[in-house]
C-alpha cells in the first residue's frame, strides 16, 4: 500500500550551474542518440537477417532491447527536467522510472552472464555447441533472464511503494534510483537495505563471478590456438568484453552494497552514470559493430529497408 503524502519529486540533476547545464544537456543528448540509434540498428539488423538468427545474436538482440529500455526510461525525462525550471517528476512517474530501470539493471547483469556462457560453450565445446545451445535452451535462458529481472524489479519497487515520503521531496540525483529514494524516506528502510544487499550479492557479485569464470575458461582455450593472429583476435575480443562487463558490474556493486546512510550523492551520481548511461552506449560498439557478420547484417538490413 502506498503511504506517501508527496505527489511529486524535484530532480536536482548533476549540477545547478546554468552554464554546465547546457553542456551536460548536449552530452546526454549525444549519449542517448548513440545508445538508442546504435542499439536500434542491432535490433533491425538481427530481425531482418535470417543468418543472424543464432543464439549469440539472439542474446545480442535481447541486450540491445534492454539497453534501449534502460536509456529511454532515464534520459528523455532527465533532458526534460534540465529544460524546465521546476525540474519535477510525478510520484507515479518516479515509481515507473524506478521499475523499468531496476528491471533493465537486473536483465543486463543476467544477460552478460548468459552471453559469457554461450561463448564458453562455443569456444570450449565447438562440436557440441549446436546440440547444447538449441532452441529450447535459448528460450529457457531468456525466460530465466526475464523472470529474474521482473522479480528483482517488482520486489524493490514494491518495497519503495511501502515507504512514506513526507518531505523533503528533493532527489539529489539525475533519476529515480533506490539509494536517493531511501534517503528521503520518513519510515524505516531496514528491509529495503537488506533486500538491496541480497540482490547485490546474488545478482551483481554472483553474475560477475560466473561471467569471469566463463571468460577464464575461454582464455584458457584461446591459449591452445596455434596461430598468433587467431590468438590476437580472440584476446582482443575477450579483453574488450571484460572491460565493458567490469565497467558495468563494478559501479553497480559499489553503489548497492552500502547502507543508505553512507551515500555521497555528488560522487555517486557520476558512478551511476557509468552503468545507467555509458555502458548502454558502449555495448553496440564492443559487442556488435566490430563483428563482421553483424556489419554484413546491417548493410543487408539497409538494402532491405530501401526496397
Tab-separated table of C-alpha atoms in Angstrom:
chain	number	residue	atom	x	y	z
A	1	UNK	CA	0.000	0.000	0.000
A	2	UNK	CA	1.272	3.494	-0.886
A	3	UNK	CA	1.573	5.675	2.250
A	4	UNK	CA	3.249	8.633	0.518
A	5	UNK	CA	1.892	12.151	1.008
A	6	UNK	CA	4.263	13.610	-1.588
A	7	UNK	CA	2.772	13.873	-5.105
A	8	UNK	CA	5.949	14.892	-6.950
A	9	UNK	CA	9.726	14.947	-6.568
A	10	UNK	CA	12.285	17.577	-7.572
A	11	UNK	CA	15.237	16.100	-9.512
A	12	UNK	CA	18.413	18.078	-8.781
A	13	UNK	CA	20.375	16.510	-11.644
A	14	UNK	CA	24.152	16.729	-11.993
A	15	UNK	CA	24.652	20.435	-11.336
A	16	UNK	CA	22.881	23.692	-10.517
A	17	UNK	CA	25.333	25.696	-12.661
A	18	UNK	CA	23.361	27.090	-15.676
A	19	UNK	CA	26.444	27.098	-17.945
A	20	UNK	CA	27.236	23.475	-17.155
A	21	UNK	CA	23.564	22.546	-17.607
A	22	UNK	CA	23.734	23.470	-21.302
A	23	UNK	CA	26.921	21.447	-21.848
A	24	UNK	CA	25.552	18.426	-19.950
A	25	UNK	CA	22.298	18.604	-21.921
A	26	UNK	CA	24.242	18.236	-25.183
A	27	UNK	CA	26.465	15.477	-23.725
A	28	UNK	CA	23.484	13.409	-22.511
A	29	UNK	CA	21.550	14.001	-25.726
A	30	UNK	CA	24.578	12.699	-27.657
A	31	UNK	CA	24.886	9.640	-25.356
A	32	UNK	CA	21.180	8.900	-25.778
A	33	UNK	CA	21.306	9.182	-29.578
A	34	UNK	CA	24.390	6.923	-29.732
A	35	UNK	CA	22.795	4.352	-27.406
A	36	UNK	CA	19.319	4.459	-28.978
A	37	UNK	CA	20.359	4.500	-32.641
A	38	UNK	CA	23.206	2.014	-32.132
A	39	UNK	CA	21.010	-0.491	-30.319
A	40	UNK	CA	18.087	0.054	-32.709
A	41	UNK	CA	20.423	-0.684	-35.621
A	42	UNK	CA	21.324	-4.012	-33.978
A	43	UNK	CA	17.640	-4.864	-33.427
A	44	UNK	CA	16.761	-4.157	-37.079
A	45	UNK	CA	19.827	-5.984	-38.452
A	46	UNK	CA	19.178	-9.154	-36.424
A	47	UNK	CA	15.414	-9.234	-37.062
A	48	UNK	CA	15.799	-8.772	-40.854
A	49	UNK	CA	18.664	-11.275	-41.306
A	50	UNK	CA	17.924	-14.990	-41.073
A	51	UNK	CA	21.672	-15.712	-40.924
A	52	UNK	CA	21.787	-13.874	-37.574
A	53	UNK	CA	19.009	-15.973	-36.019
A	54	UNK	CA	21.506	-17.932	-33.888
A	55	UNK	CA	21.860	-17.992	-30.064
A	56	UNK	CA	24.735	-15.482	-29.948
A	57	UNK	CA	22.844	-12.863	-31.964
A	58	UNK	CA	19.520	-13.528	-30.220
A	59	UNK	CA	21.252	-12.683	-26.918
A	60	UNK	CA	22.734	-9.552	-28.538
A	61	UNK	CA	19.223	-8.642	-29.700
A	62	UNK	CA	17.932	-9.041	-26.126
A	63	UNK	CA	20.823	-6.912	-24.793
A	64	UNK	CA	20.079	-4.167	-27.334
A	65	UNK	CA	16.383	-4.102	-26.340
A	66	UNK	CA	17.310	-3.930	-22.639
A	67	UNK	CA	19.714	-1.037	-23.338
A	68	UNK	CA	17.023	0.856	-25.285
A	69	UNK	CA	14.582	0.455	-22.368
A	70	UNK	CA	17.278	1.426	-19.831
A	71	UNK	CA	18.312	4.669	-21.541
A	72	UNK	CA	14.759	5.588	-22.608
A	73	UNK	CA	13.492	5.206	-19.039
A	74	UNK	CA	16.078	7.745	-17.814
A	75	UNK	CA	17.485	10.169	-20.400
A	76	UNK	CA	14.384	11.733	-22.057
A	77	UNK	CA	12.907	12.534	-18.617
A	78	UNK	CA	16.293	13.857	-17.459
A	79	UNK	CA	16.635	16.095	-20.547
A	80	UNK	CA	13.092	17.372	-19.965
A	81	UNK	CA	13.830	18.321	-16.340
A	82	UNK	CA	17.023	20.115	-17.453
A	83	UNK	CA	14.947	22.339	-19.765
A	84	UNK	CA	12.199	23.180	-17.257
A	85	UNK	CA	12.697	25.465	-14.239
A	86	UNK	CA	10.680	23.224	-11.866
A	87	UNK	CA	12.707	20.047	-12.547
A	88	UNK	CA	9.845	17.945	-11.171
A	89	UNK	CA	8.721	14.369	-11.760
A	90	UNK	CA	5.389	12.999	-10.504
A	91	UNK	CA	5.330	10.313	-7.814
A	92	UNK	CA	3.864	7.831	-10.328
A	93	UNK	CA	6.408	8.814	-12.976
A	94	UNK	CA	9.227	8.330	-10.465
A	95	UNK	CA	7.995	4.858	-9.483
A	96	UNK	CA	7.608	3.873	-13.174
A	97	UNK	CA	11.147	5.048	-13.897
A	98	UNK	CA	12.415	3.095	-10.877
A	99	UNK	CA	10.621	-0.080	-12.032
A	100	UNK	CA	11.915	0.000	-15.629
A	101	UNK	CA	15.458	0.957	-14.639
A	102	UNK	CA	15.645	-1.755	-11.954
A	103	UNK	CA	14.245	-4.254	-14.478
A	104	UNK	CA	16.864	-3.336	-17.089
A	105	UNK	CA	19.633	-3.423	-14.449
A	106	UNK	CA	18.721	-6.992	-13.445
A	107	UNK	CA	18.189	-8.128	-17.046
A	108	UNK	CA	21.534	-6.717	-18.208
A	109	UNK	CA	23.512	-8.406	-15.421
A	110	UNK	CA	21.962	-11.841	-16.089
A	111	UNK	CA	22.315	-11.342	-19.874
A	112	UNK	CA	26.060	-10.658	-19.560
A	113	UNK	CA	26.398	-14.000	-17.741
A	114	UNK	CA	24.223	-15.779	-20.321
A	115	UNK	CA	26.280	-14.363	-23.198
A	116	UNK	CA	29.536	-15.377	-21.487
A	117	UNK	CA	28.159	-18.918	-21.040
A	118	UNK	CA	27.166	-19.025	-24.731
A	119	UNK	CA	30.711	-18.017	-25.786
A	120	UNK	CA	32.194	-20.560	-23.332
A	121	UNK	CA	30.193	-23.389	-24.966
A	122	UNK	CA	31.042	-22.122	-28.497
A	123	UNK	CA	34.807	-21.914	-27.864
A	124	UNK	CA	35.381	-24.767	-25.402
A	125	UNK	CA	32.886	-27.276	-26.887
A	126	UNK	CA	32.550	-26.260	-30.571
A	127	UNK	CA	31.452	-29.714	-31.768
A	128	UNK	CA	28.614	-29.880	-29.227
A	129	UNK	CA	27.578	-26.208	-29.470
A	130	UNK	CA	24.528	-26.686	-31.722
A	131	UNK	CA	23.327	-29.604	-29.561
A	132	UNK	CA	23.714	-27.765	-26.234
A	133	UNK	CA	22.603	-24.277	-27.355
A	134	UNK	CA	19.475	-25.435	-29.164
A	135	UNK	CA	16.192	-23.510	-29.461
A	136	UNK	CA	14.838	-24.929	-26.193
A	137	UNK	CA	17.976	-23.884	-24.270
A	138	UNK	CA	17.828	-20.352	-25.734
A	139	UNK	CA	14.167	-19.963	-24.742
A	140	UNK	CA	14.942	-21.331	-21.251
A	141	UNK	CA	17.875	-18.924	-20.761
A	142	UNK	CA	15.934	-15.873	-21.998
A	143	UNK	CA	12.925	-16.842	-19.858
A	144	UNK	CA	15.240	-17.083	-16.835
A	145	UNK	CA	16.647	-13.631	-17.602
A	146	UNK	CA	13.119	-12.186	-17.824
A	147	UNK	CA	11.883	-13.958	-14.673
A	148	UNK	CA	14.866	-12.783	-12.581
A	149	UNK	CA	14.650	-9.207	-13.904
A	150	UNK	CA	10.889	-8.882	-13.314
A	151	UNK	CA	11.096	-10.444	-9.824
A	152	UNK	CA	14.008	-8.175	-8.870
A	153	UNK	CA	12.164	-5.086	-10.138
A	154	UNK	CA	8.819	-5.962	-8.507
A	155	UNK	CA	10.453	-6.660	-5.135
A	156	UNK	CA	12.410	-3.390	-4.965
A	157	UNK	CA	9.674	-1.187	-6.461
A	158	UNK	CA	7.088	-2.790	-4.164
A	159	UNK	CA	9.261	-2.144	-1.104
A	160	UNK	CA	9.750	1.507	-2.136
A	161	UNK	CA	5.966	1.897	-2.590
A	162	UNK	CA	5.503	0.837	1.060
A	163	UNK	CA	7.622	3.747	2.307
A	164	UNK	CA	6.262	7.088	3.498
A	165	UNK	CA	7.642	10.214	1.820
A	166	UNK	CA	6.569	13.216	3.912
A	167	UNK	CA	9.264	15.709	2.882
A	168	UNK	CA	11.709	16.936	1.772
A	169	UNK	CA	10.966	15.848	-1.803
A	170	UNK	CA	14.271	16.780	-3.465
A	171	UNK	CA	16.103	13.844	-5.085
A	172	UNK	CA	19.848	14.548	-5.177
A	173	UNK	CA	20.338	12.501	-8.344
A	174	UNK	CA	19.617	12.678	-12.088
A	175	UNK	CA	16.866	9.999	-11.972
A	176	UNK	CA	14.732	7.981	-9.525
A	177	UNK	CA	17.046	5.281	-8.188
A	178	UNK	CA	16.765	3.242	-4.975
A	179	UNK	CA	19.578	4.896	-2.903
A	180	UNK	CA	18.394	8.555	-3.180
A	181	UNK	CA	14.761	7.490	-2.581
A	182	UNK	CA	15.734	5.606	0.583
A	183	UNK	CA	17.485	8.757	1.794
A	184	UNK	CA	14.151	10.663	1.571
A	185	UNK	CA	12.018	8.082	3.380
A	186	UNK	CA	10.283	9.068	6.615
A	187	UNK	CA	9.654	5.413	7.511
A	188	UNK	CA	12.110	2.590	8.418
A	189	UNK	CA	14.157	1.344	5.446
A	190	UNK	CA	15.904	-1.629	7.058
A	191	UNK	CA	14.102	-4.284	4.961
A	192	UNK	CA	14.814	-2.258	1.784
A	193	UNK	CA	18.522	-2.137	2.597
A	194	UNK	CA	18.616	-5.882	3.350
A	195	UNK	CA	16.900	-6.762	0.049
A	196	UNK	CA	19.194	-4.413	-1.915
A	197	UNK	CA	22.201	-6.043	-0.239
A	198	UNK	CA	20.882	-9.552	-1.042
A	199	UNK	CA	20.258	-8.565	-4.690
A	200	UNK	CA	23.743	-7.042	-4.936
A	201	UNK	CA	25.399	-10.199	-3.601
A	202	UNK	CA	23.358	-12.641	-5.719
A	203	UNK	CA	22.819	-10.677	-8.942
A	204	UNK	CA	25.800	-8.327	-9.213
A	205	UNK	CA	28.628	-10.201	-7.449
A	206	UNK	CA	27.195	-13.637	-8.340
A	207	UNK	CA	26.755	-12.860	-12.046
A	208	UNK	CA	30.106	-11.047	-12.257
A	209	UNK	CA	31.851	-14.103	-10.731
A	210	UNK	CA	30.127	-16.513	-13.155
A	211	UNK	CA	30.954	-14.217	-16.114
A	212	UNK	CA	34.635	-14.050	-15.095
A	213	UNK	CA	34.772	-17.853	-14.660
A	214	UNK	CA	33.345	-18.318	-18.171
A	215	UNK	CA	35.917	-15.926	-19.645
A	216	UNK	CA	38.645	-17.678	-17.641
A	217	UNK	CA	37.805	-20.969	-19.406
A	218	UNK	CA	37.592	-19.103	-22.734
A	219	UNK	CA	41.067	-17.565	-22.255
A	220	UNK	CA	42.474	-20.993	-21.313
A	221	UNK	CA	41.020	-22.393	-24.576
A	222	UNK	CA	42.424	-19.442	-26.564
A	223	UNK	CA	45.942	-20.241	-25.304
A	224	UNK	CA	45.723	-23.526	-27.226
A	225	UNK	CA	45.071	-21.732	-30.533
A	226	UNK	CA	48.163	-22.330	-32.681
A	227	UNK	CA	48.187	-19.244	-34.896
A	228	UNK	CA	49.405	-15.941	-33.434
A	229	UNK	CA	46.793	-13.989	-35.437
A	230	UNK	CA	43.979	-16.188	-34.077
A	231	UNK	CA	45.210	-15.665	-30.525
A	232	UNK	CA	45.489	-11.892	-31.007
A	233	UNK	CA	41.934	-11.556	-32.352
A	234	UNK	CA	40.469	-13.775	-29.634
A	235	UNK	CA	42.307	-11.941	-26.836
A	236	UNK	CA	41.265	-8.576	-28.286
A	237	UNK	CA	37.596	-9.626	-28.261
A	238	UNK	CA	37.791	-11.105	-24.745
A	239	UNK	CA	39.595	-8.101	-23.265
A	240	UNK	CA	37.081	-5.613	-24.702
A	241	UNK	CA	34.148	-7.720	-23.425
A	242	UNK	CA	35.702	-7.970	-19.952
A	243	UNK	CA	36.370	-4.213	-19.927
A	244	UNK	CA	32.692	-3.404	-20.576
A	245	UNK	CA	31.488	-6.042	-18.109
A	246	UNK	CA	33.824	-4.683	-15.396
A	247	UNK	CA	32.783	-1.105	-16.183
A	248	UNK	CA	29.170	-2.192	-15.603
A	249	UNK	CA	29.410	-4.507	-12.594
A	250	UNK	CA	31.985	-2.568	-10.500
A	251	UNK	CA	29.935	0.639	-10.037
A	252	UNK	CA	26.710	-1.377	-9.551
A	253	UNK	CA	28.313	-3.460	-6.779
A	254	UNK	CA	29.815	-0.332	-5.177
A	255	UNK	CA	26.507	1.605	-5.270
A	256	UNK	CA	24.152	-1.048	-3.934
A	257	UNK	CA	26.284	-2.841	-1.331
A	258	UNK	CA	26.383	0.130	1.080
A	259	UNK	CA	23.729	1.297	3.597
A	260	UNK	CA	21.738	4.429	2.645
A	261	UNK	CA	23.446	6.490	5.362
A	262	UNK	CA	26.838	6.170	3.625
A	263	UNK	CA	25.768	7.542	0.196
A	264	UNK	CA	27.602	10.626	-1.067
A	265	UNK	CA	25.415	11.727	-3.948
A	266	UNK	CA	27.844	14.138	-5.633
A	267	UNK	CA	30.249	11.243	-6.242
A	268	UNK	CA	27.563	8.550	-6.617
A	269	UNK	CA	25.836	10.430	-9.459
A	270	UNK	CA	28.997	10.169	-11.558
A	271	UNK	CA	29.377	6.469	-10.667
A	272	UNK	CA	25.718	5.791	-11.598
A	273	UNK	CA	26.284	7.406	-14.995
A	274	UNK	CA	28.660	4.561	-15.923
A	275	UNK	CA	26.101	1.758	-15.597
A	276	UNK	CA	22.982	3.778	-16.444
A	277	UNK	CA	24.253	5.789	-19.442
A	278	UNK	CA	27.780	4.919	-20.631
A	279	UNK	CA	27.582	1.095	-20.821
A	280	UNK	CA	24.346	1.021	-22.922
A	281	UNK	CA	26.103	3.321	-25.423
A	282	UNK	CA	29.283	1.199	-25.445
A	283	UNK	CA	27.592	-2.219	-25.780
A	284	UNK	CA	26.735	-1.909	-29.518
A	285	UNK	CA	30.317	-0.830	-30.327
A	286	UNK	CA	32.058	-3.545	-28.285
A	287	UNK	CA	29.691	-6.492	-28.793
A	288	UNK	CA	28.284	-5.929	-32.278
A	289	UNK	CA	29.803	-3.314	-34.599
A	290	UNK	CA	33.250	-4.964	-34.552
A	291	UNK	CA	31.664	-8.268	-35.633
A	292	UNK	CA	31.945	-8.914	-39.400
A	293	UNK	CA	28.673	-10.872	-39.590
A	294	UNK	CA	26.876	-8.014	-37.817
A	295	UNK	CA	28.436	-5.454	-40.206
A	296	UNK	CA	27.189	-7.510	-43.161
A	297	UNK	CA	23.791	-7.853	-41.470
A	298	UNK	CA	23.483	-4.075	-41.022
A	299	UNK	CA	24.341	-3.468	-44.698
A	300	UNK	CA	21.795	-6.119	-45.740
A	301	UNK	CA	19.127	-4.583	-43.484
A	302	UNK	CA	19.679	-1.141	-45.024
A	303	UNK	CA	19.392	-2.635	-48.522
A	304	UNK	CA	16.154	-4.409	-47.497
A	305	UNK	CA	14.663	-1.247	-45.976
A	306	UNK	CA	15.466	0.797	-49.109
A	307	UNK	CA	13.341	-1.550	-51.183
